[in-house]
């Protein structure tokens, strides 16, 4: 069922989702096995008594509109993979509801799997001794595609991901980048309108990653109108392709919004760095006056003028808020015959926002 | 659920396993050699101590040959299922929306067909070299194999369901397999056990393997006809096992998957 951007039902609706893992007494936890085993703990684990609990997702709610690209950001252990696996019907939630195109993932998993396909980052699920094409033919049969339809689809998908002449190679001969592209082919074998990519570009070289992002944005999202969810640690990628971003940390959804909205959550700070020259900059009376005048401009919070190692220029740094009056600053500088040799304006990046938001949750 | 669609998925799973198996040339050779040499070694032992087996109106060579053939032809079903249980593949396959029953039938199909194919040279060796005498009722034999397959297939599902949760070992299969090799009568008639502990052979009948060996031998060695009340009763007993075990197997398999999904360990080794 292909939905379009105008559809009111969200492609994904998550309400009060909670997942709590039981971790056994030997010390098995999300981060792996504890090294400190003892016989009593071993016996307890053997007979199934479990004492520890780990909240992987804590009352998460959000919606993903049709045709959008939703980025899920978060540090390791934040709960991204658990969330992706719940959406993919591979993990059952302990509380809350999840709907994909209006279908409940717990009550109608087979229907959901017609609407949604996931490319997991761990384990590719391909047989190493079979060729790339044989692997795709196998999955095409499981998706219920007829032989001829499967061949046509496989040909076009291999072409799409740039592997038209590699289908005959044994999968074990594929590089990481090729394997990732084959994974994309597998996800696209079905007609699913919602695609989830778990860390899709990890292991790809910059060129391949760029091509992948282009395909995701231009082909899958804009042309075919599919809804896409990606989990990523790559802030640049999230900034480039996502319409909406959710930041997860320690199982909590700490922020959700457009990339710009997320960036602004850090604050409205703008830093203007200038390299300036001219006689007034070195004049002991006029230079402090100029700094004082610039400080009075609307939006300016702080101004500093420092040596930069050059005999004919100095570094001026102007810190302000978002609606800084740039024209007033420049007219003040030009009136004093200041020569501007270099200029750079810096705003908070998505990475700054990510660091800020994930630091707020107590560890 | 369209039957043709599900059958196509079963064929896809079997084809994948066949391609995989064919890609290991040395494994093809060793599998064939093991099957032939295996039956040969048992053949030498049986001819060394050949005695009449009155229960099936045959001799020990024929009795043992059928036991070995059943053991290598039907019993590998459960091993096939366990061997194919690669969690990464399991997750990706389950995400295609394949039904559990289709998945299980699909992943044992090739192992089963291969085991049946390997029975042909084994049988030829048994009959033409070691002098095993087959006295078959073909209809009964086909029915016996069908009932046995359902029982073993159910055991395989139980084993897999538990293994999906425990990851490493499966106590149910272990108990049945160990109990089966000791008490089910693969290598000797179960009445032989009574000469050590009188009456113990009665307990053999609680093992599904005992029923499998029994009905296959009845139809392959004694020309057992379903019109014979004794034979019919044996088939009925085995059928009851199959009817009870199949839903238990399916339930256990689904339970295993659900439990692993709840624990979040479906993709774990």
Short mmCIF file of N, CA, C and O in Angstrom, two decimals, chain B residues 139-238:
data_model
loop_
_atom_site.label_atom_id
_atom_site.label_comp_id
_atom_site.label_asym_id
_atom_site.label_seq_id
_atom_site.Cartn_x
_atom_site.Cartn_y
_atom_site.Cartn_z
N UNK B 139 2.73 -50.07 0.09
CA UNK B 139 1.76 -49.10 0.62
C UNK B 139 2.06 -48.82 2.10
O UNK B 139 2.10 -47.67 2.54
N UNK B 140 2.25 -49.90 2.84
CA UNK B 140 2.53 -49.74 4.28
C UNK B 140 3.83 -48.96 4.49
O UNK B 140 3.93 -48.12 5.39
N UNK B 141 4.81 -49.26 3.61
CA UNK B 141 6.11 -48.59 3.76
C UNK B 141 6.00 -47.08 3.53
O UNK B 141 6.55 -46.28 4.30
N UNK B 142 5.25 -46.71 2.49
CA UNK B 142 5.07 -45.27 2.21
C UNK B 142 4.37 -44.60 3.38
O UNK B 142 4.77 -43.53 3.85
N UNK B 143 3.34 -45.28 3.89
CA UNK B 143 2.60 -44.72 5.03
C UNK B 143 3.51 -44.62 6.27
O UNK B 143 3.50 -43.61 6.99
N UNK B 144 4.33 -45.65 6.45
CA UNK B 144 5.25 -45.66 7.60
C UNK B 144 6.23 -44.49 7.51
O UNK B 144 6.51 -43.80 8.50
N UNK B 145 6.74 -44.27 6.30
CA UNK B 145 7.69 -43.16 6.13
C UNK B 145 6.99 -41.82 6.35
O UNK B 145 7.54 -40.92 6.99
N UNK B 146 5.74 -41.71 5.89
CA UNK B 146 5.00 -40.46 6.07
C UNK B 146 4.76 -40.18 7.56
O UNK B 146 5.01 -39.07 8.04
N UNK B 147 4.31 -41.20 8.28
CA UNK B 147 4.05 -41.02 9.72
C UNK B 147 5.36 -40.69 10.45
O UNK B 147 5.41 -39.78 11.28
N UNK B 148 6.40 -41.43 10.09
CA UNK B 148 7.70 -41.20 10.74
C UNK B 148 8.19 -39.78 10.48
O UNK B 148 8.73 -39.12 11.38
N UNK B 149 8.00 -39.32 9.25
CA UNK B 149 8.46 -37.97 8.91
C UNK B 149 7.74 -36.92 9.75
O UNK B 149 8.35 -35.94 10.20
N UNK B 150 6.44 -37.13 9.94
CA UNK B 150 5.67 -36.15 10.74
C UNK B 150 6.20 -36.14 12.18
O UNK B 150 6.39 -35.08 12.79
N UNK B 151 6.46 -37.34 12.71
CA UNK B 151 6.97 -37.42 14.10
C UNK B 151 8.33 -36.70 14.21
O UNK B 151 8.55 -35.87 15.10
N UNK B 152 9.21 -37.02 13.28
CA UNK B 152 10.55 -36.43 13.34
C UNK B 152 10.50 -34.93 13.08
O UNK B 152 11.19 -34.13 13.72
N UNK B 153 9.64 -34.54 12.15
CA UNK B 153 9.47 -33.12 11.84
C UNK B 153 8.97 -32.37 13.09
O UNK B 153 9.42 -31.26 13.39
N UNK B 154 8.05 -33.01 13.82
CA UNK B 154 7.53 -32.39 15.05
C UNK B 154 8.65 -32.27 16.08
O UNK B 154 8.79 -31.24 16.76
N UNK B 155 9.46 -33.35 16.19
CA UNK B 155 10.60 -33.30 17.12
C UNK B 155 11.55 -32.17 16.73
O UNK B 155 12.09 -31.47 17.58
N UNK B 156 11.74 -32.03 15.41
CA UNK B 156 12.65 -30.98 14.93
C UNK B 156 12.12 -29.61 15.32
O UNK B 156 12.89 -28.72 15.70
N UNK B 157 10.81 -29.42 15.23
CA UNK B 157 10.25 -28.12 15.61
C UNK B 157 10.39 -27.87 17.10
O UNK B 157 10.70 -26.75 17.52
N UNK B 158 10.18 -28.92 17.90
CA UNK B 158 10.35 -28.77 19.36
C UNK B 158 11.80 -28.38 19.65
O UNK B 158 12.08 -27.43 20.39
N UNK B 159 12.69 -29.12 19.02
CA UNK B 159 14.11 -28.88 19.23
C UNK B 159 14.49 -27.45 18.83
O UNK B 159 15.19 -26.74 19.55
N UNK B 160 13.99 -27.02 17.68
CA UNK B 160 14.34 -25.68 17.19
C UNK B 160 13.76 -24.60 18.08
O UNK B 160 14.44 -23.61 18.39
N UNK B 161 12.52 -24.78 18.47
CA UNK B 161 11.88 -23.79 19.35
C UNK B 161 12.68 -23.59 20.62
O UNK B 161 12.90 -22.45 21.05
N UNK B 162 13.15 -24.70 21.19
CA UNK B 162 13.94 -24.60 22.43
C UNK B 162 15.31 -23.99 22.13
O UNK B 162 15.80 -23.14 22.85
N UNK B 163 15.88 -24.42 21.00
CA UNK B 163 17.23 -23.94 20.66
C UNK B 163 17.24 -22.44 20.35
O UNK B 163 18.24 -21.76 20.62
N UNK B 164 16.15 -21.92 19.82
CA UNK B 164 16.09 -20.48 19.55
C UNK B 164 16.21 -19.71 20.87
O UNK B 164 16.78 -18.63 20.92
N UNK B 165 15.70 -20.31 21.93
CA UNK B 165 15.75 -19.65 23.24
C UNK B 165 17.07 -19.94 23.95
O UNK B 165 17.74 -19.03 24.44
N UNK B 166 17.45 -21.24 23.97
CA UNK B 166 18.65 -21.59 24.76
C UNK B 166 19.95 -21.30 24.00
O UNK B 166 21.00 -21.20 24.61
N UNK B 167 19.86 -21.18 22.66
CA UNK B 167 20.97 -20.85 21.77
C UNK B 167 21.97 -21.98 21.55
O UNK B 167 22.40 -22.21 20.45
N UNK B 168 22.37 -22.68 22.61
CA UNK B 168 23.45 -23.64 22.43
C UNK B 168 22.94 -25.09 22.47
O UNK B 168 23.07 -25.83 21.53
N UNK B 169 22.30 -25.44 23.56
CA UNK B 169 21.94 -26.84 23.70
C UNK B 169 20.43 -27.01 23.69
O UNK B 169 19.69 -26.05 23.89
N UNK B 170 20.00 -28.24 23.47
CA UNK B 170 18.58 -28.51 23.46
C UNK B 170 18.37 -29.80 24.25
O UNK B 170 18.59 -30.90 23.73
N UNK B 171 17.99 -29.70 25.51
CA UNK B 171 17.88 -30.89 26.36
C UNK B 171 16.85 -31.90 25.85
O UNK B 171 17.04 -33.10 26.03
N UNK B 172 15.79 -31.44 25.20
CA UNK B 172 14.75 -32.36 24.74
C UNK B 172 15.32 -33.28 23.66
O UNK B 172 15.19 -34.51 23.71
N UNK B 173 15.97 -32.67 22.66
CA UNK B 173 16.55 -33.48 21.59
C UNK B 173 17.62 -34.41 22.12
O UNK B 173 17.74 -35.55 21.69
N UNK B 174 18.41 -33.86 23.02
CA UNK B 174 19.49 -34.67 23.58
C UNK B 174 18.91 -35.92 24.26
O UNK B 174 19.37 -37.03 24.05
N UNK B 175 17.87 -35.71 25.09
CA UNK B 175 17.28 -36.83 25.83
C UNK B 175 16.67 -37.84 24.86
O UNK B 175 16.87 -39.06 25.01
N UNK B 176 15.95 -37.32 23.85
CA UNK B 176 15.30 -38.23 22.92
C UNK B 176 16.32 -38.98 22.06
O UNK B 176 16.17 -40.17 21.79
N UNK B 177 17.36 -38.26 21.65
CA UNK B 177 18.34 -38.91 20.80
C UNK B 177 19.14 -39.95 21.58
O UNK B 177 19.38 -41.06 21.09
N UNK B 178 19.55 -39.59 22.79
CA UNK B 178 20.31 -40.55 23.61
C UNK B 178 19.42 -41.73 23.99
O UNK B 178 19.83 -42.90 23.87
N UNK B 179 18.21 -41.41 24.42
CA UNK B 179 17.26 -42.47 24.79
C UNK B 179 16.96 -43.34 23.58
O UNK B 179 16.88 -44.57 23.69
N UNK B 180 16.83 -42.68 22.42
CA UNK B 180 16.51 -43.41 21.19
C UNK B 180 17.60 -44.39 20.81
O UNK B 180 17.33 -45.55 20.47
N UNK B 181 18.86 -43.95 20.89
CA UNK B 181 19.94 -44.85 20.48
C UNK B 181 20.10 -46.00 21.47
O UNK B 181 20.54 -47.09 21.10
N UNK B 182 19.71 -45.78 22.72
CA UNK B 182 19.84 -46.85 23.72
C UNK B 182 18.65 -47.81 23.72
O UNK B 182 18.81 -49.01 23.83
N UNK B 183 17.45 -47.22 23.63
CA UNK B 183 16.26 -48.03 23.91
C UNK B 183 15.27 -48.20 22.75
O UNK B 183 14.27 -48.88 22.91
N UNK B 184 15.52 -47.52 21.60
CA UNK B 184 14.47 -47.54 20.56
C UNK B 184 14.60 -48.72 19.60
O UNK B 184 13.74 -48.92 18.75
N UNK B 185 15.69 -49.47 19.70
CA UNK B 185 15.81 -50.65 18.84
C UNK B 185 16.39 -50.37 17.48
O UNK B 185 16.00 -51.04 16.51
N UNK B 186 17.29 -49.42 17.39
CA UNK B 186 17.91 -49.16 16.09
C UNK B 186 18.86 -50.32 15.72
O UNK B 186 18.85 -50.81 14.60
N UNK B 187 19.66 -50.78 16.70
CA UNK B 187 20.69 -51.77 16.40
C UNK B 187 20.31 -53.19 16.84
O UNK B 187 20.96 -54.15 16.45
N UNK B 188 19.30 -53.28 17.69
CA UNK B 188 18.90 -54.61 18.19
C UNK B 188 17.41 -54.57 18.54
O UNK B 188 16.87 -53.49 18.82
N UNK B 189 16.74 -55.73 18.56
CA UNK B 189 15.32 -55.74 18.94
C UNK B 189 15.17 -55.32 20.40
O UNK B 189 16.01 -55.70 21.23
N UNK B 190 14.16 -54.56 20.71
CA UNK B 190 14.06 -54.03 22.08
C UNK B 190 13.85 -55.15 23.11
O UNK B 190 14.16 -54.98 24.28
N UNK B 191 13.37 -56.33 22.64
CA UNK B 191 13.18 -57.45 23.58
C UNK B 191 14.53 -57.87 24.19
O UNK B 191 14.57 -58.44 25.29
N UNK B 192 15.63 -57.54 23.48
CA UNK B 192 16.96 -57.87 23.98
C UNK B 192 17.26 -57.16 25.31
O UNK B 192 18.00 -57.69 26.15
N UNK B 193 16.64 -56.00 25.49
CA UNK B 193 16.86 -55.23 26.73
C UNK B 193 16.36 -56.00 27.95
O UNK B 193 16.91 -55.88 29.06
N UNK B 194 15.30 -56.82 27.73
CA UNK B 194 14.69 -57.53 28.86
C UNK B 194 15.63 -58.58 29.47
O UNK B 194 15.46 -58.97 30.61
N UNK B 195 16.63 -59.01 28.68
CA UNK B 195 17.56 -59.99 29.24
C UNK B 195 18.50 -59.33 30.25
O UNK B 195 19.17 -60.02 31.02
N UNK B 196 18.54 -58.00 30.25
CA UNK B 196 19.34 -57.29 31.28
C UNK B 196 18.47 -56.85 32.44
O UNK B 196 18.78 -57.11 33.58
N UNK B 197 17.37 -56.17 32.11
CA UNK B 197 16.41 -55.77 33.16
C UNK B 197 15.03 -56.21 32.67
O UNK B 197 14.48 -55.58 31.74
N UNK B 198 14.48 -57.25 33.24
CA UNK B 198 13.21 -57.77 32.74
C UNK B 198 12.11 -56.69 32.73
O UNK B 198 11.96 -55.93 33.68
N UNK B 199 11.43 -56.60 31.62
CA UNK B 199 10.29 -55.66 31.50
C UNK B 199 10.65 -54.27 31.04
O UNK B 199 9.77 -53.44 30.76
N UNK B 200 11.96 -54.00 30.91
CA UNK B 200 12.35 -52.61 30.58
C UNK B 200 11.94 -52.20 29.15
O UNK B 200 11.75 -51.03 28.86
N UNK B 201 11.79 -53.23 28.28
CA UNK B 201 11.44 -52.89 26.89
C UNK B 201 10.07 -52.20 26.80
O UNK B 201 9.80 -51.49 25.83
N UNK B 202 9.24 -52.39 27.82
CA UNK B 202 7.93 -51.71 27.82
C UNK B 202 8.13 -50.20 27.75
O UNK B 202 7.37 -49.49 27.08
N UNK B 203 9.18 -49.72 28.45
CA UNK B 203 9.41 -48.27 28.48
C UNK B 203 9.89 -47.72 27.13
O UNK B 203 9.79 -46.54 26.88
N UNK B 204 10.42 -48.61 26.31
CA UNK B 204 10.88 -48.17 24.98
C UNK B 204 9.73 -47.56 24.18
O UNK B 204 9.94 -46.71 23.32
N UNK B 205 8.52 -48.04 24.46
CA UNK B 205 7.38 -47.59 23.65
C UNK B 205 6.94 -46.16 23.94
O UNK B 205 6.07 -45.62 23.27
N UNK B 206 7.54 -45.56 24.96
CA UNK B 206 7.22 -44.13 25.16
C UNK B 206 8.10 -43.25 24.28
O UNK B 206 7.89 -42.04 24.18
N UNK B 207 9.08 -43.87 23.63
CA UNK B 207 9.96 -43.09 22.74
C UNK B 207 9.41 -43.10 21.32
O UNK B 207 9.09 -44.16 20.78
N UNK B 208 9.29 -41.94 20.68
CA UNK B 208 8.78 -41.91 19.31
C UNK B 208 9.64 -42.71 18.33
O UNK B 208 9.14 -43.32 17.40
N UNK B 209 10.96 -42.72 18.59
CA UNK B 209 11.86 -43.43 17.68
C UNK B 209 11.52 -44.92 17.62
O UNK B 209 11.67 -45.56 16.58
N UNK B 210 11.11 -45.50 18.75
CA UNK B 210 10.78 -46.93 18.78
C UNK B 210 9.66 -47.23 17.78
O UNK B 210 9.71 -48.21 17.04
N UNK B 211 8.65 -46.36 17.77
CA UNK B 211 7.50 -46.55 16.86
C UNK B 211 7.95 -46.41 15.40
O UNK B 211 7.47 -47.14 14.54
N UNK B 212 8.86 -45.48 15.19
CA UNK B 212 9.34 -45.27 13.81
C UNK B 212 10.04 -46.54 13.30
O UNK B 212 9.72 -47.06 12.24
N UNK B 213 11.02 -47.02 14.09
CA UNK B 213 11.74 -48.22 13.66
C UNK B 213 10.78 -49.40 13.49
O UNK B 213 10.89 -50.17 12.53
N UNK B 214 9.83 -49.49 14.39
CA UNK B 214 8.91 -50.64 14.40
C UNK B 214 8.04 -50.66 13.14
O UNK B 214 7.97 -51.68 12.44
N UNK B 215 7.38 -49.56 12.81
CA UNK B 215 6.46 -49.61 11.67
C UNK B 215 7.20 -49.71 10.33
O UNK B 215 6.72 -50.33 9.40
N UNK B 216 8.39 -49.10 10.27
CA UNK B 216 9.16 -49.22 9.02
C UNK B 216 9.61 -50.67 8.84
O UNK B 216 9.53 -51.23 7.75
N UNK B 217 10.06 -51.29 9.91
CA UNK B 217 10.51 -52.69 9.81
C UNK B 217 9.34 -53.63 9.49
O UNK B 217 9.48 -54.56 8.69
N UNK B 218 8.20 -53.36 10.12
CA UNK B 218 7.02 -54.20 9.83
C UNK B 218 6.72 -54.18 8.33
O UNK B 218 6.46 -55.22 7.72
N UNK B 219 6.76 -52.98 7.74
CA UNK B 219 6.37 -52.87 6.33
C UNK B 219 7.51 -53.23 5.36
O UNK B 219 7.25 -53.64 4.24
N UNK B 220 8.77 -53.11 5.81
CA UNK B 220 9.89 -53.39 4.89
C UNK B 220 10.41 -54.82 5.02
O UNK B 220 10.97 -55.36 4.08
N UNK B 221 10.21 -55.45 6.19
CA UNK B 221 10.80 -56.77 6.40
C UNK B 221 9.76 -57.89 6.51
O UNK B 221 10.04 -59.04 6.17
N UNK B 222 8.55 -57.55 7.00
CA UNK B 222 7.55 -58.60 7.26
C UNK B 222 6.35 -58.50 6.33
O UNK B 222 5.33 -59.11 6.60
N UNK B 223 6.47 -57.66 5.28
CA UNK B 223 5.36 -57.44 4.37
C UNK B 223 4.07 -57.09 5.14
O UNK B 223 2.97 -57.56 4.83
N UNK B 224 4.25 -56.28 6.19
CA UNK B 224 3.12 -55.95 7.08
C UNK B 224 2.00 -55.22 6.34
O UNK B 224 2.23 -54.18 5.73
N UNK B 225 0.82 -55.80 6.41
CA UNK B 225 -0.33 -55.19 5.75
C UNK B 225 -1.23 -54.55 6.78
O UNK B 225 -1.39 -55.06 7.90
N UNK B 226 -1.84 -53.45 6.41
CA UNK B 226 -2.74 -52.76 7.35
C UNK B 226 -4.00 -53.57 7.61
O UNK B 226 -4.76 -53.25 8.52
N UNK B 227 -4.20 -54.60 6.81
CA UNK B 227 -5.37 -55.46 7.03
C UNK B 227 -5.12 -56.41 8.21
O UNK B 227 -6.05 -56.96 8.78
N UNK B 228 -3.85 -56.57 8.53
CA UNK B 228 -3.49 -57.39 9.69
C UNK B 228 -3.71 -56.54 10.96
O UNK B 228 -3.08 -55.49 11.11
N UNK B 229 -4.60 -57.00 11.87
CA UNK B 229 -4.91 -56.17 13.05
C UNK B 229 -3.69 -55.77 13.87
O UNK B 229 -3.61 -54.66 14.37
N UNK B 230 -2.71 -56.68 13.99
CA UNK B 230 -1.51 -56.37 14.77
C UNK B 230 -0.73 -55.20 14.14
O UNK B 230 -0.28 -54.29 14.83
N UNK B 231 -0.60 -55.30 12.81
CA UNK B 231 0.12 -54.25 12.08
C UNK B 231 -0.66 -52.94 12.16
O UNK B 231 -0.10 -51.86 12.43
N UNK B 232 -1.97 -53.04 11.95
CA UNK B 232 -2.82 -51.85 11.98
C UNK B 232 -2.73 -51.15 13.34
O UNK B 232 -2.66 -49.92 13.43
N UNK B 233 -2.66 -51.97 14.40
CA UNK B 233 -2.56 -51.41 15.76
C UNK B 233 -1.23 -50.66 15.93
O UNK B 233 -1.19 -49.57 16.54
N UNK B 234 -0.17 -51.22 15.37
CA UNK B 234 1.14 -50.56 15.46
C UNK B 234 1.11 -49.21 14.72
O UNK B 234 1.63 -48.20 15.21
N UNK B 235 0.51 -49.22 13.54
CA UNK B 235 0.41 -47.97 12.77
C UNK B 235 -0.46 -46.96 13.49
O UNK B 235 -0.18 -45.76 13.47
N UNK B 236 -1.50 -47.47 14.16
CA UNK B 236 -2.38 -46.56 14.91
C UNK B 236 -1.60 -45.90 16.04
O UNK B 236 -1.70 -44.69 16.26
N UNK B 237 -0.81 -46.72 16.75
CA UNK B 237 0.01 -46.18 17.84
C UNK B 237 0.95 -45.09 17.35
O UNK B 237 1.05 -44.01 17.95
N UNK B 238 1.60 -45.36 16.22
CA UNK B 238 2.54 -44.36 15.66
C UNK B 238 1.79 -43.11 15.21
O UNK B 238 2.27 -41.98 15.40
#
